[in-house]
C-alpha cells in the first residue's frame, strides 16, 4: 500500500482577523500538523523567537535564497520579504506530514500555481465593523494606521474568491472547528484514497 503524502494547507486572512489564535487552537487539537516557520527580513517583535515564530534573516541572505531557488514562494509585504522554504516543506509532505502555511495572498497564489493540490483557506472577519473593533482593541495603532489596515483588509478579502474555502472567524472555536472539518473532508477525497480500493478491486 502506498504511503499517503501530507496535505499542504494554506491559511490567509487580513491583519487583525485573529489568524494566530485560530492556528493555535487548530494545532492544539491536531498535534500531527506541522506549522511551517517562514523566513522573513522584518525585525522580531517583542516576545518573538528566532526559529519559532520566524527564521529572521538579513535582506542579503533572503536574496541569496531567492537566487538559489530555495523558496517555494515569497512575497514582499509592507517593505519586508517573507518566504517558505521549499526543502523543509517537501521533506515533510513526502513523509506524510500535513503542513500548515500562514501566508499572505500573493504567496498563496504562487503555492496554488506550483502545488495545485494544496488546500487554500481564507479567514474573514464577521464584518468590517468587527474587524475595525478588533484592530482598535488589540493595539495602540494610530487611527490613520488602522484606516490603512482596514483598506488593505478589503483588498485582501477581494482575493478570497481564489481560495478553496472561506471560513468566518466569528468565534475561535467555531472557525477552528470548520477548518478541522475541511481537512477531514479533504482527506476523504477519492483521488487521495485510491490505494484503499486497490486491495478490493485488484490491479
Ligand atoms: P507579520 O509581519 O504580521 O508576522 O506578517 C505579515 C504577513 O505576512 C501576514 O499576512 C502573514 O500571513 C504573511 N506571511 C508570513 N509568512 C509568510 C511567508 O512565508 N510567505 C508569504 N508570502 N507571506 C507570509
PDB file of C-alpha atoms in Angstrom, residues 23-103:
ATOM      1  CA  UNK A  23      -3.921  28.499  14.296  1.00  0.00           C
ATOM      2  CA  UNK A  24      -3.034  27.935  17.964  1.00  0.00           C
ATOM      3  CA  UNK A  25      -6.480  26.367  18.560  1.00  0.00           C
ATOM      4  CA  UNK A  26      -6.084  24.205  15.454  1.00  0.00           C
ATOM      5  CA  UNK A  27      -2.601  22.984  16.342  1.00  0.00           C
ATOM      6  CA  UNK A  28      -3.802  22.249  19.864  1.00  0.00           C
ATOM      7  CA  UNK A  29      -6.286  19.698  18.577  1.00  0.00           C
ATOM      8  CA  UNK A  30      -4.244  18.401  15.625  1.00  0.00           C
ATOM      9  CA  UNK A  31      -0.765  17.904  17.051  1.00  0.00           C
ATOM     10  CA  UNK A  32       0.257  15.999  13.941  1.00  0.00           C
ATOM     11  CA  UNK A  33       0.091  19.153  11.793  1.00  0.00           C
ATOM     12  CA  UNK A  34       3.432  20.862  11.303  1.00  0.00           C
ATOM     13  CA  UNK A  35       3.375  24.666  11.284  1.00  0.00           C
ATOM     14  CA  UNK A  36       5.804  25.979   8.672  1.00  0.00           C
ATOM     15  CA  UNK A  37       8.159  28.578  10.139  1.00  0.00           C
ATOM     16  CA  UNK A  38       8.711  31.188   7.425  1.00  0.00           C
ATOM     17  CA  UNK A  39      11.806  33.207   6.656  1.00  0.00           C
ATOM     18  CA  UNK A  40      11.497  36.976   6.957  1.00  0.00           C
ATOM     19  CA  UNK A  41      13.639  40.083   6.788  1.00  0.00           C
ATOM     20  CA  UNK A  42      11.462  42.006   9.249  1.00  0.00           C
ATOM     21  CA  UNK A  43      12.656  42.694  12.785  1.00  0.00           C
ATOM     22  CA  UNK A  44      11.410  40.371  15.549  1.00  0.00           C
ATOM     23  CA  UNK A  45       8.600  41.826  17.664  1.00  0.00           C
ATOM     24  CA  UNK A  46       8.693  41.618  21.450  1.00  0.00           C
ATOM     25  CA  UNK A  47       8.150  38.020  22.503  1.00  0.00           C
ATOM     26  CA  UNK A  48       9.048  36.533  19.119  1.00  0.00           C
ATOM     27  CA  UNK A  49      11.856  33.986  18.959  1.00  0.00           C
ATOM     28  CA  UNK A  50      14.112  33.088  16.053  1.00  0.00           C
ATOM     29  CA  UNK A  51      13.231  29.668  14.655  1.00  0.00           C
ATOM     30  CA  UNK A  52       9.869  29.643  16.472  1.00  0.00           C
ATOM     31  CA  UNK A  53       7.758  32.457  15.014  1.00  0.00           C
ATOM     32  CA  UNK A  54      10.019  33.100  12.044  1.00  0.00           C
ATOM     33  CA  UNK A  55      13.544  32.465  10.870  1.00  0.00           C
ATOM     34  CA  UNK A  56      14.822  36.040  10.946  1.00  0.00           C
ATOM     35  CA  UNK A  57      17.381  36.680   8.204  1.00  0.00           C
ATOM     36  CA  UNK A  58      19.104  39.641   6.564  1.00  0.00           C
ATOM     37  CA  UNK A  59      17.987  41.005   3.206  1.00  0.00           C
ATOM     38  CA  UNK A  60      21.240  39.704   1.680  1.00  0.00           C
ATOM     39  CA  UNK A  61      20.579  36.181   2.947  1.00  0.00           C
ATOM     40  CA  UNK A  62      16.979  36.292   1.705  1.00  0.00           C
ATOM     41  CA  UNK A  63      18.093  37.438  -1.739  1.00  0.00           C
ATOM     42  CA  UNK A  64      20.651  34.616  -1.815  1.00  0.00           C
ATOM     43  CA  UNK A  65      17.804  32.157  -1.061  1.00  0.00           C
ATOM     44  CA  UNK A  66      15.724  33.594  -3.912  1.00  0.00           C
ATOM     45  CA  UNK A  67      18.669  33.315  -6.344  1.00  0.00           C
ATOM     46  CA  UNK A  68      19.396  29.733  -5.225  1.00  0.00           C
ATOM     47  CA  UNK A  69      15.707  28.806  -5.760  1.00  0.00           C
ATOM     48  CA  UNK A  70      15.385  27.650  -2.148  1.00  0.00           C
ATOM     49  CA  UNK A  71      11.891  29.082  -1.651  1.00  0.00           C
ATOM     50  CA  UNK A  72       8.553  27.529  -2.535  1.00  0.00           C
ATOM     51  CA  UNK A  73       7.134  31.057  -2.616  1.00  0.00           C
ATOM     52  CA  UNK A  74       7.983  34.501  -1.330  1.00  0.00           C
ATOM     53  CA  UNK A  75       6.429  37.933  -1.305  1.00  0.00           C
ATOM     54  CA  UNK A  76       7.305  41.447  -0.293  1.00  0.00           C
ATOM     55  CA  UNK A  77       4.796  42.689   2.251  1.00  0.00           C
ATOM     56  CA  UNK A  78       4.924  46.172   3.812  1.00  0.00           C
ATOM     57  CA  UNK A  79       8.614  46.582   2.933  1.00  0.00           C
ATOM     58  CA  UNK A  80       9.860  43.175   4.084  1.00  0.00           C
ATOM     59  CA  UNK A  81      10.409  39.807   2.466  1.00  0.00           C
ATOM     60  CA  UNK A  82       8.530  36.718   3.675  1.00  0.00           C
ATOM     61  CA  UNK A  83       9.066  33.241   2.241  1.00  0.00           C
ATOM     62  CA  UNK A  84       8.631  29.500   2.681  1.00  0.00           C
ATOM     63  CA  UNK A  85      11.496  27.011   2.483  1.00  0.00           C
ATOM     64  CA  UNK A  86      10.968  24.531  -0.327  1.00  0.00           C
ATOM     65  CA  UNK A  87      13.267  21.872   1.168  1.00  0.00           C
ATOM     66  CA  UNK A  88      11.568  21.685   4.577  1.00  0.00           C
ATOM     67  CA  UNK A  89       8.058  21.559   3.106  1.00  0.00           C
ATOM     68  CA  UNK A  90       8.973  18.919   0.528  1.00  0.00           C
ATOM     69  CA  UNK A  91      10.615  16.634   3.106  1.00  0.00           C
ATOM     70  CA  UNK A  92       7.642  16.795   5.430  1.00  0.00           C
ATOM     71  CA  UNK A  93       4.990  16.242   2.766  1.00  0.00           C
ATOM     72  CA  UNK A  94       6.944  13.249   1.480  1.00  0.00           C
ATOM     73  CA  UNK A  95       6.965  11.785   4.985  1.00  0.00           C
ATOM     74  CA  UNK A  96       3.162  12.077   5.068  1.00  0.00           C
ATOM     75  CA  UNK A  97       3.141  15.035   7.456  1.00  0.00           C
ATOM     76  CA  UNK A  98       0.442  17.708   6.971  1.00  0.00           C
ATOM     77  CA  UNK A  99       1.966  21.178   6.741  1.00  0.00           C
ATOM     78  CA  UNK A 100       0.240  24.473   7.539  1.00  0.00           C
ATOM     79  CA  UNK A 101       1.390  27.746   5.965  1.00  0.00           C
ATOM     80  CA  UNK A 102       0.262  31.128   7.311  1.00  0.00           C
ATOM     81  CA  UNK A 103       0.950  33.340   4.304  1.00  0.00           C
TER      82      UNK A 103
END
